[in-house]
PDB file of C-alpha atoms in Angstrom:
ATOM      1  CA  UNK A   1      -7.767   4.151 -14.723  1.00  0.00           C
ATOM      2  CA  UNK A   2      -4.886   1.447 -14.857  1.00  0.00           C
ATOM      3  CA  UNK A   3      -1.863   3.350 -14.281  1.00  0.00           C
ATOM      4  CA  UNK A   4       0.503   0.522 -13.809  1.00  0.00           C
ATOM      5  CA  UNK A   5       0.745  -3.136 -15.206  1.00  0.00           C
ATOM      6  CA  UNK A   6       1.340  -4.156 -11.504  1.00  0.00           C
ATOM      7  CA  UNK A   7      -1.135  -5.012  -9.098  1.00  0.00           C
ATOM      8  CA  UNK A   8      -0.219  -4.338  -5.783  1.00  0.00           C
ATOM      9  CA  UNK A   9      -0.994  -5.393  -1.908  1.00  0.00           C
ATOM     10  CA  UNK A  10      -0.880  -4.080   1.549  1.00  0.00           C
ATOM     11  CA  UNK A  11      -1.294  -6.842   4.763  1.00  0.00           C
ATOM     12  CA  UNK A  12      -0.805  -5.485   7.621  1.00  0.00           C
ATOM     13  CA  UNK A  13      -0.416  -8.448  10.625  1.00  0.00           C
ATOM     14  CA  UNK A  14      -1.221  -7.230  14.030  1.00  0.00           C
ATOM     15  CA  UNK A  15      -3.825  -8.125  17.052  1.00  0.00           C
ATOM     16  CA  UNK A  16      -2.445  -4.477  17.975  1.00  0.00           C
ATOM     17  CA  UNK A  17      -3.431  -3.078  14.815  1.00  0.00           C
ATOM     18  CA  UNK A  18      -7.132  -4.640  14.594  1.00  0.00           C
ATOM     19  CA  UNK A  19      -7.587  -3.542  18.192  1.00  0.00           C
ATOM     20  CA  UNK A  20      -6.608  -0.023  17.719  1.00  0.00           C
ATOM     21  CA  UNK A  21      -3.913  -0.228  20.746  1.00  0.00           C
ATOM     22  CA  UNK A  22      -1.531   1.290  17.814  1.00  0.00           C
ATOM     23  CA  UNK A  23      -2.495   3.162  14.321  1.00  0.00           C
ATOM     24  CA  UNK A  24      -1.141   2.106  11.062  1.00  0.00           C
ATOM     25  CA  UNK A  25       1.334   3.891   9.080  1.00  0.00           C
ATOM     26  CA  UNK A  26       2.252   1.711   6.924  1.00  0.00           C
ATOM     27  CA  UNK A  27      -0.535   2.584   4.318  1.00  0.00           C
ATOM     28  CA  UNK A  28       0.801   6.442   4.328  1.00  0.00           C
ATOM     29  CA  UNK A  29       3.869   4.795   4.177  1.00  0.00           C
ATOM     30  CA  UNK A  30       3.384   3.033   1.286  1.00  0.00           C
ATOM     31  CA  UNK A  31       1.544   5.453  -0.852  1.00  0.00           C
ATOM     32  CA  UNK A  32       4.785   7.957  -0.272  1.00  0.00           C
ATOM     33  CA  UNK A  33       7.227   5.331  -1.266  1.00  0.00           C
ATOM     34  CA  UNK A  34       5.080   4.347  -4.831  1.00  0.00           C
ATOM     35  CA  UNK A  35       3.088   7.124  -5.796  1.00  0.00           C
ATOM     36  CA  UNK A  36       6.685   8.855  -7.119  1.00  0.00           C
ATOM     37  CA  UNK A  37       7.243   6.113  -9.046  1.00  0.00           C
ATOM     38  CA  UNK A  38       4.068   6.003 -10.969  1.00  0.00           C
ATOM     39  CA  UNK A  39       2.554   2.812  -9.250  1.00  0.00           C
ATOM     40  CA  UNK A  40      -0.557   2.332  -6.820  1.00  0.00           C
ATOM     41  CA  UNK A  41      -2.367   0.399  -4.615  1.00  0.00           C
ATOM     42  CA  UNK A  42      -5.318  -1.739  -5.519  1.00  0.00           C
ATOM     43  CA  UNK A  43      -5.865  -3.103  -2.242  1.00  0.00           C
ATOM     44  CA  UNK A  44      -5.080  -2.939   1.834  1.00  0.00           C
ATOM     45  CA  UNK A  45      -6.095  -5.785   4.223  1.00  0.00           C
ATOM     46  CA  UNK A  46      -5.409  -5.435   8.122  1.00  0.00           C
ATOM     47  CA  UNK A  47      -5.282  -9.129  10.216  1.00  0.00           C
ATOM     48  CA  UNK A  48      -4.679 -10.266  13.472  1.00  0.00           C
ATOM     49  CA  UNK A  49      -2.340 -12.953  15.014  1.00  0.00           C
ATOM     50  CA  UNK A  50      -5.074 -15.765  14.514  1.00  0.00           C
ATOM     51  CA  UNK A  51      -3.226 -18.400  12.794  1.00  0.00           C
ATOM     52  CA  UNK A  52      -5.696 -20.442  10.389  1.00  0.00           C
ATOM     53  CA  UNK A  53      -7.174 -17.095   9.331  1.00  0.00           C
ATOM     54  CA  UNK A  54      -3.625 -15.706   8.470  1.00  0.00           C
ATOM     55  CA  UNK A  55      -3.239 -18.971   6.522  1.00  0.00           C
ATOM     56  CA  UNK A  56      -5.734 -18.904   4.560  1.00  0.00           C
ATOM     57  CA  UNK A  57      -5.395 -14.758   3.820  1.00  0.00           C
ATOM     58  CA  UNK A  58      -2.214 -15.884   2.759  1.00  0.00           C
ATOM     59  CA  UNK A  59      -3.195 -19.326   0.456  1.00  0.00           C
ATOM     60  CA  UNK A  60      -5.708 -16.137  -0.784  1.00  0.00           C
ATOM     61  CA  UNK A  61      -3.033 -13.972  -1.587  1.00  0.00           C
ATOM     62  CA  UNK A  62      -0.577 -16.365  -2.998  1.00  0.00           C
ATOM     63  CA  UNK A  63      -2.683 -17.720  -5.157  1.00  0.00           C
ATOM     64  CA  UNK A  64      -2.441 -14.605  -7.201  1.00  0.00           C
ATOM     65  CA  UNK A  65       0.105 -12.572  -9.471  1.00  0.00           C
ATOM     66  CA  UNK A  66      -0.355  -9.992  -7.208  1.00  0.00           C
ATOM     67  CA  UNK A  67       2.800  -8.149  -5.423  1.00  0.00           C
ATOM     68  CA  UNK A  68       2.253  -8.261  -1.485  1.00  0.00           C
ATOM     69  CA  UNK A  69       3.902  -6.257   0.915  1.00  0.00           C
ATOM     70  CA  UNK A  70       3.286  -7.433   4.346  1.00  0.00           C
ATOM     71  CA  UNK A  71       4.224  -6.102   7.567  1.00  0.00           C
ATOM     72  CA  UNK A  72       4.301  -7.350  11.248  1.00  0.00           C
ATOM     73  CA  UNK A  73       4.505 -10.695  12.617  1.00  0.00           C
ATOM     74  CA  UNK A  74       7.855 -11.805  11.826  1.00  0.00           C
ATOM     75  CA  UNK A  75       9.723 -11.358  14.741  1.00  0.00           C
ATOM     76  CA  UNK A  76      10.877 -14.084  17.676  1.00  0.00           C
ATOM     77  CA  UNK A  77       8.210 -13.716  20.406  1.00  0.00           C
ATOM     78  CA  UNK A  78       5.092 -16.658  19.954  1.00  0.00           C
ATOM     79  CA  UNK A  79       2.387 -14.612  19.270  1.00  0.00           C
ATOM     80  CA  UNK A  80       4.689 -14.039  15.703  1.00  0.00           C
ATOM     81  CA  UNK A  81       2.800 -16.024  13.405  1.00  0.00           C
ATOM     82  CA  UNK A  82       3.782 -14.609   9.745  1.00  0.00           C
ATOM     83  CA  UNK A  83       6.838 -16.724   8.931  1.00  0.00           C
ATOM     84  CA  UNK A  84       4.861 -20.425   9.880  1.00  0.00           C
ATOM     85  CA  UNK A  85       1.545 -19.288   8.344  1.00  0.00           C
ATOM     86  CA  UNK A  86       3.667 -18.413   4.892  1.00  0.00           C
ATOM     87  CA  UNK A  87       5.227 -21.683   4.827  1.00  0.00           C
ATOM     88  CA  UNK A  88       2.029 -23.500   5.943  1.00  0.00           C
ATOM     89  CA  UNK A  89       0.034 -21.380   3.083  1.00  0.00           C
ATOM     90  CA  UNK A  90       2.552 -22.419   0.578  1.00  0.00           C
ATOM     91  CA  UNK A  91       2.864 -26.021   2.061  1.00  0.00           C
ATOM     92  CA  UNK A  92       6.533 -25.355   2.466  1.00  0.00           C
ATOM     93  CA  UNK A  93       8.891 -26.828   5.684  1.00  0.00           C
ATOM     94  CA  UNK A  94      10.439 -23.570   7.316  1.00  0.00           C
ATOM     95  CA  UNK A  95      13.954 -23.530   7.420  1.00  0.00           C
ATOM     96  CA  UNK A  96      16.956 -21.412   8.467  1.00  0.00           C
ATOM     97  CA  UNK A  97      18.021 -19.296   6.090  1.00  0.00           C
ATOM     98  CA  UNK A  98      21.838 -18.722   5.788  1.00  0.00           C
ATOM     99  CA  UNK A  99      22.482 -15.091   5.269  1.00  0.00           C
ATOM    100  CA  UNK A 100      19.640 -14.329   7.762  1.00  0.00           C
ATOM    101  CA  UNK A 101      22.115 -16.415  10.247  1.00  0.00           C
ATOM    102  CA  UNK A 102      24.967 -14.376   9.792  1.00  0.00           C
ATOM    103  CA  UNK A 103      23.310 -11.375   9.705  1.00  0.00           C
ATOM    104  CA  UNK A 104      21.919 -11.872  13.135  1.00  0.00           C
ATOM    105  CA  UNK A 105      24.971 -13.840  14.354  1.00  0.00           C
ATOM    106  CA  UNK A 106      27.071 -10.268  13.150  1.00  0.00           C
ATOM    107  CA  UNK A 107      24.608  -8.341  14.971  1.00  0.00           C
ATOM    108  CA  UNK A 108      23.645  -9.888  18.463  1.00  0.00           C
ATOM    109  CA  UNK A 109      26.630 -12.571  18.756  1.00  0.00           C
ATOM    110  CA  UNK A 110      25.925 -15.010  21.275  1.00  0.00           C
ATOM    111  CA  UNK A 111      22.914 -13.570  22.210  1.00  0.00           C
ATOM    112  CA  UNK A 112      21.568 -14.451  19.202  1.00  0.00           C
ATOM    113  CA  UNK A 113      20.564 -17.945  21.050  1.00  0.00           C
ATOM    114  CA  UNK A 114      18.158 -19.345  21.551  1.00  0.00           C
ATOM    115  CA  UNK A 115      15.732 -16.920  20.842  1.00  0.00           C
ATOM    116  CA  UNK A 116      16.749 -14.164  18.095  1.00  0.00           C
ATOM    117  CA  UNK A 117      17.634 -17.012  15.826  1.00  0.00           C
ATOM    118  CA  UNK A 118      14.093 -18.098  15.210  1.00  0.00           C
ATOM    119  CA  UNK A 119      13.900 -14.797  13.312  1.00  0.00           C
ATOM    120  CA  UNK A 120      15.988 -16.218  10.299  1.00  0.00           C
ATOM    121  CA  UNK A 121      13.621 -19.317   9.573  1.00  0.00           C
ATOM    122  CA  UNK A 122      11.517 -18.505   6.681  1.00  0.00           C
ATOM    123  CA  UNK A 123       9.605 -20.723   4.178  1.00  0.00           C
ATOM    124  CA  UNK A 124      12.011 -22.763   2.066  1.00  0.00           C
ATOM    125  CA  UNK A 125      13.145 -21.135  -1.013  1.00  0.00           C
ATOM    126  CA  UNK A 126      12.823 -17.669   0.604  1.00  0.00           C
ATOM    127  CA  UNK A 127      15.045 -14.788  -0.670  1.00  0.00           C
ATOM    128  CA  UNK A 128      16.416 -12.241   2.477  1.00  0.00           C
ATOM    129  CA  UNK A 129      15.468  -8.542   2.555  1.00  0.00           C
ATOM    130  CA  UNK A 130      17.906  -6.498   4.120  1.00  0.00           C
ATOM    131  CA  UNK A 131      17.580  -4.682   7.100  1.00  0.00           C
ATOM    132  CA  UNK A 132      19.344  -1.349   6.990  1.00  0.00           C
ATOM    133  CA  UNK A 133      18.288  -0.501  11.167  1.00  0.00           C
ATOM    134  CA  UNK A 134      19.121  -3.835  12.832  1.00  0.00           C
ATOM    135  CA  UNK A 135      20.604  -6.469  10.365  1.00  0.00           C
ATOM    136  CA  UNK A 136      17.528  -8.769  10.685  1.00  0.00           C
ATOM    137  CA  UNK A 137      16.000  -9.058   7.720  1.00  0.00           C
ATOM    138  CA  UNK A 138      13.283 -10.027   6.188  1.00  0.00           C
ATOM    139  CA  UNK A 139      12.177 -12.074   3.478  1.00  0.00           C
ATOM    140  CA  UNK A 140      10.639 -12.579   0.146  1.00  0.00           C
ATOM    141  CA  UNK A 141       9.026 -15.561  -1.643  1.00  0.00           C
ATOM    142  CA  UNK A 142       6.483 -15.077  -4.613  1.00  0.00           C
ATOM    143  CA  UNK A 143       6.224 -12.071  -5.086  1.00  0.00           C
ATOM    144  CA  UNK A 144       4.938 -11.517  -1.646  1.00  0.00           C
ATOM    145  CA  UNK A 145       7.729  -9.264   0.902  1.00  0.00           C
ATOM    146  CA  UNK A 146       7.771  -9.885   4.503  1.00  0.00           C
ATOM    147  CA  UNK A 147       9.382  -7.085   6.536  1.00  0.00           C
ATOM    148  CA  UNK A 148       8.581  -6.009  10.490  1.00  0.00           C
ATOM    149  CA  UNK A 149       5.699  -4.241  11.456  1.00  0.00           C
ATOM    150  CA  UNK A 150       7.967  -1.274  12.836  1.00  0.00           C
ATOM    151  CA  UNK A 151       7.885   1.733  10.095  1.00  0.00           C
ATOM    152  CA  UNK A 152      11.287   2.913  10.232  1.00  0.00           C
ATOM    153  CA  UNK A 153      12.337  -0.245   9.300  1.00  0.00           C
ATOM    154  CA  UNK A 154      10.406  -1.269   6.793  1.00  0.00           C
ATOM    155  CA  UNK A 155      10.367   1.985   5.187  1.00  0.00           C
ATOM    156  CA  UNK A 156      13.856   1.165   3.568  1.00  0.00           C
ATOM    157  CA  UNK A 157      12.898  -2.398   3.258  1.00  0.00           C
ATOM    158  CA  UNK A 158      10.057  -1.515   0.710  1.00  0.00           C
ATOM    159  CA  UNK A 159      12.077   0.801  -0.536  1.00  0.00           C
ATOM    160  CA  UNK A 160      15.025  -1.675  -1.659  1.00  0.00           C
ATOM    161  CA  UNK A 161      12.572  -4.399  -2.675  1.00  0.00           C
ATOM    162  CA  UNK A 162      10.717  -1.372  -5.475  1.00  0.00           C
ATOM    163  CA  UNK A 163      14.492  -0.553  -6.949  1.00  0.00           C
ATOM    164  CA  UNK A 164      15.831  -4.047  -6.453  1.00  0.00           C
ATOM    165  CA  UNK A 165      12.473  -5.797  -8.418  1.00  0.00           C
ATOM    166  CA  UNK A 166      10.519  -3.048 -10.078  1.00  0.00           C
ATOM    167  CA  UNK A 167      11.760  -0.567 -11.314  1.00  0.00           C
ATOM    168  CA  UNK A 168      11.255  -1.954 -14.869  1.00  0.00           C
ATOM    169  CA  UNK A 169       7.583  -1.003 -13.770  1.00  0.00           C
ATOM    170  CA  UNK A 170       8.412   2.613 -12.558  1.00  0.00           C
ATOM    171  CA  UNK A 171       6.074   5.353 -14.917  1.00  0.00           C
ATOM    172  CA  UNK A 172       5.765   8.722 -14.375  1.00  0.00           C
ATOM    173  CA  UNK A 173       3.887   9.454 -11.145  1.00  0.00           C
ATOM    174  CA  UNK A 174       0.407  10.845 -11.025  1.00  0.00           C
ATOM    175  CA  UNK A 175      -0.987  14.064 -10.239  1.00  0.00           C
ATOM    176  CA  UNK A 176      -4.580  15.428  -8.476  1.00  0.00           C
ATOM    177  CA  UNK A 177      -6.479  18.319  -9.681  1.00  0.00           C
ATOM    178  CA  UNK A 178     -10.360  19.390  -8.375  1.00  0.00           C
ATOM    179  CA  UNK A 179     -12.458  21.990  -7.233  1.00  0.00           C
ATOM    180  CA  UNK A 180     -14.067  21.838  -3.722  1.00  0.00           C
ATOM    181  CA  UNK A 181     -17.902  23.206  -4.584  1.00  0.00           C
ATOM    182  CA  UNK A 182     -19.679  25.069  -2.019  1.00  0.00           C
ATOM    183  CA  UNK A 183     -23.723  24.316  -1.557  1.00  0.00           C
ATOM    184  CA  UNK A 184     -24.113  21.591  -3.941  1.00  0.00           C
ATOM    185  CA  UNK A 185     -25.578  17.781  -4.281  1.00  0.00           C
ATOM    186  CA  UNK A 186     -23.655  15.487  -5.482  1.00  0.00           C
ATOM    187  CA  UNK A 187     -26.448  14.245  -7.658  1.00  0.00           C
ATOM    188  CA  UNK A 188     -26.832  16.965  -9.044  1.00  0.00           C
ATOM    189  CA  UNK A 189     -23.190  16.485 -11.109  1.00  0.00           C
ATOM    190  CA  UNK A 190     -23.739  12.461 -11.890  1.00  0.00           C
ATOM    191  CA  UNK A 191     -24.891  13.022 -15.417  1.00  0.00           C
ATOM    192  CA  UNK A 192     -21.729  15.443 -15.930  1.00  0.00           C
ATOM    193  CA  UNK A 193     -19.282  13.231 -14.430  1.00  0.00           C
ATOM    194  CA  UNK A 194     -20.360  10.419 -16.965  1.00  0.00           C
ATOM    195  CA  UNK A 195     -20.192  11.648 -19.429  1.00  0.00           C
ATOM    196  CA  UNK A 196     -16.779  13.056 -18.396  1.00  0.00           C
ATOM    197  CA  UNK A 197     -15.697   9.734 -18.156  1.00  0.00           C
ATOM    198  CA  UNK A 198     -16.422   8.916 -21.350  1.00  0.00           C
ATOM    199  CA  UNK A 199     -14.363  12.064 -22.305  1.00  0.00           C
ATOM    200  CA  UNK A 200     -11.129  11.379 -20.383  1.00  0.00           C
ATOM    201  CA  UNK A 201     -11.397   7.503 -19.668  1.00  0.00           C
ATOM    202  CA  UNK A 202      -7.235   7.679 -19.219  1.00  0.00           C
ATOM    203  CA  UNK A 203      -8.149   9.725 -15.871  1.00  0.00           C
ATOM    204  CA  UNK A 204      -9.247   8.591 -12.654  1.00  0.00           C
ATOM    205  CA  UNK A 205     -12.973  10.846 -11.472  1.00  0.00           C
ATOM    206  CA  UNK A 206     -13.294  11.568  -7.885  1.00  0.00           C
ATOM    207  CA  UNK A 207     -16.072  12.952  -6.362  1.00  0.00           C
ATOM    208  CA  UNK A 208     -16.172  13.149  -2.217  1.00  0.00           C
ATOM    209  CA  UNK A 209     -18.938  14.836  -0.676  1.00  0.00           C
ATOM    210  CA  UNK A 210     -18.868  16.212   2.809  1.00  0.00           C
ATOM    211  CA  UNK A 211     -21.360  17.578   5.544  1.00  0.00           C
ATOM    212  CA  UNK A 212     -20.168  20.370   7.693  1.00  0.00           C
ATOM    213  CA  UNK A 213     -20.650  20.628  11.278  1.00  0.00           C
ATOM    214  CA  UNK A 214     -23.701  23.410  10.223  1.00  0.00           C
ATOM    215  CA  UNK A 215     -25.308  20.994   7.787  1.00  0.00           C
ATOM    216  CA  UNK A 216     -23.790  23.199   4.617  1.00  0.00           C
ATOM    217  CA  UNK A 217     -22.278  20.474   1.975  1.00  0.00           C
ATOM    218  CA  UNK A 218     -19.408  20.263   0.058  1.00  0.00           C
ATOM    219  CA  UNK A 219     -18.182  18.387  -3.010  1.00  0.00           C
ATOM    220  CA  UNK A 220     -14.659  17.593  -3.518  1.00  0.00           C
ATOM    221  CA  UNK A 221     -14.575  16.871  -7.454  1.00  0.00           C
ATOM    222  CA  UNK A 222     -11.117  16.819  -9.441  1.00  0.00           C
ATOM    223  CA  UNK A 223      -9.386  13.925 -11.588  1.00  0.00           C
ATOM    224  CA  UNK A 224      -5.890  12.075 -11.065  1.00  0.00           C
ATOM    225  CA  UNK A 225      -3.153  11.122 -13.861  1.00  0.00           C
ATOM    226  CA  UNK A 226      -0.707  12.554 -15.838  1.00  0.00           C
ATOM    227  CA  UNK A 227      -0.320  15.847 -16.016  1.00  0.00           C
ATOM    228  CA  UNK A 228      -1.401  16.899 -19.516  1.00  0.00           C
ATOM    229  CA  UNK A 229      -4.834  14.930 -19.448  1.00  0.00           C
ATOM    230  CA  UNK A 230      -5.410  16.290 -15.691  1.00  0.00           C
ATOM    231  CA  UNK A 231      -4.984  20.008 -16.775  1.00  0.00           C
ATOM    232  CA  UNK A 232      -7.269  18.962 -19.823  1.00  0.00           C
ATOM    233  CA  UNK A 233      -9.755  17.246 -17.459  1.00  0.00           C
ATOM    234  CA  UNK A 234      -9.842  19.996 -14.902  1.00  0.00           C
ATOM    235  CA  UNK A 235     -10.270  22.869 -17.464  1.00  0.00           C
ATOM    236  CA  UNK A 236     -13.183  20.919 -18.115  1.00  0.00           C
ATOM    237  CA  UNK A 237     -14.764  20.473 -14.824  1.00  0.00           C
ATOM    238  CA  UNK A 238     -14.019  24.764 -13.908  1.00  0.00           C
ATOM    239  CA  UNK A 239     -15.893  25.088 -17.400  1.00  0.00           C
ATOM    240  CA  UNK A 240     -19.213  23.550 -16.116  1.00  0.00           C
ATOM    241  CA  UNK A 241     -18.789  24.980 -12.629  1.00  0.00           C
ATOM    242  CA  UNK A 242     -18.617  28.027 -13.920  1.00  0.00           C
ATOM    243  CA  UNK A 243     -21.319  27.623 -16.679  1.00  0.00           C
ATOM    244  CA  UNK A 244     -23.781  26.216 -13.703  1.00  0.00           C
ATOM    245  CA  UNK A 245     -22.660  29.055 -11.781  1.00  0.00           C
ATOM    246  CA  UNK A 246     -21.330  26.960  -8.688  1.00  0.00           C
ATOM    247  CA  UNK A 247     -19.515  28.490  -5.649  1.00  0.00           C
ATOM    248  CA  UNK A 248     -16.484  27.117  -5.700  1.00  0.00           C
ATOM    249  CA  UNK A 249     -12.389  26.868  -5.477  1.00  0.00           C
ATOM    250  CA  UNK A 250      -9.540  25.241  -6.174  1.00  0.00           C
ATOM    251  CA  UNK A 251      -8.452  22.258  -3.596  1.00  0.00           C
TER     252      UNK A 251
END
């Protein structure tokens, strides 16, 4: 089910991240910030620090319409690789970007040299994203958005860049509706859910099966869109339950 004309990216940049020394969030993060707006992810990579890797990801990534949100990597300290490996993807010199200067100048002063001041040189060309916890921002250059790899910042960050860029693309959000069946194989419902696709092809079939810690399965079966195919599409789904005589209940 396309739900949006947009197709959008997570990369998360982290040797912390890959090694498990600290969990994501910024995938929950994300989801919360575009699923009320009627958009969605398509896909979600997690790299390290390792520059010509995070070079090519990004030649990869650039090399697409697609809209990238990236996070981590962009602050002063040298294991910070995002900002050289986007201007080396993009063959670009890295430069200092003005308002970046004076909004780190405004926030740190002097002690904004040496070091803090590397964190306004971005690929040339690059547009600033503001930085509503500590005035650094970050930045944005086709149609990829660079922001820190700390969540309460770049919660707002993503946030401006959607109503700032997008919200031409905004629909109305989707919704989830299944049954959780008690006892049953999920082959058992393959022909059904075919053809149900067939049926409803504007709605998006799950089907998640689980094994309990006594062996006993379950199904997780529902559909996501809008609301008036979703009640359609589950009405149909408690129909065969029912009609195959399935133990089951709402999710």
């Amino acid at each position: 089910m396309q739900t949006n004309t947009l197709k959008i990216g997570l990369l998360i940049i982290g040797d912390e991240v890959l090694s498990g020394k600290r969990q994501d969030k910024h995938l929950a993060q994300a989801n919360a910030l575009l699923q009320p707006r009627g958009l969605c992810l398509s896909w979600v990579k997690i790299v390290g620090d390792e520059p010509d890797f995070l070079v090519k990801t990004l030649q990869e990534s650039f090399a697409t319409d697609n809209v990238v949100f990236s996070f981590g990597g962009i602050g002063a300290t040298p294991d910070d690789r995002t900002r050289q490996s986007a201007a080396l993807a993009l063959g670009l010199p890295i430069e200092r970007h003005p308002e970046a200067v004076a909004e780190i100048e405004a926030k740190f002063g002097d002690d904004a040299y040496p070091q803090r001041i590397h964190m306004a040189e971005y690929p040339k060309g690059a547009d600033i994203i503001p930085n509503f916890y500590n005035r650094v921002p970050g930045f944005s250059i086709q149609n990829h958005y660079f922001m820190p790899g700390f969540p309460m910042m770049a919660k707002p960050m993503m946030e401006w860049v959607l109503n700032h860029y997008y919200s031409a693309f905004y629909q109305n959000p989707t919704i989830e509706k299944g049954i959780k069946i008690f006892n049953g194989q999920e082959s058992e419902w393959v022909v059904f859910m075919e053809q149900f696709e067939k049926q409803f092809p504007q709605l998006r079939l799950f089907s998640l099966p689980s094994i309990r810690a006594d062996e006993s399965r379950t199904i997780d079966l529902g559909v996501e869109g809008l609301e008036p195919d979703v009640l359609r599409g589950y009405e149909v789904i408690v129909n065969e339950a029912n009609h195959r005589k399935a133990n089951w209940q709402p999710l």
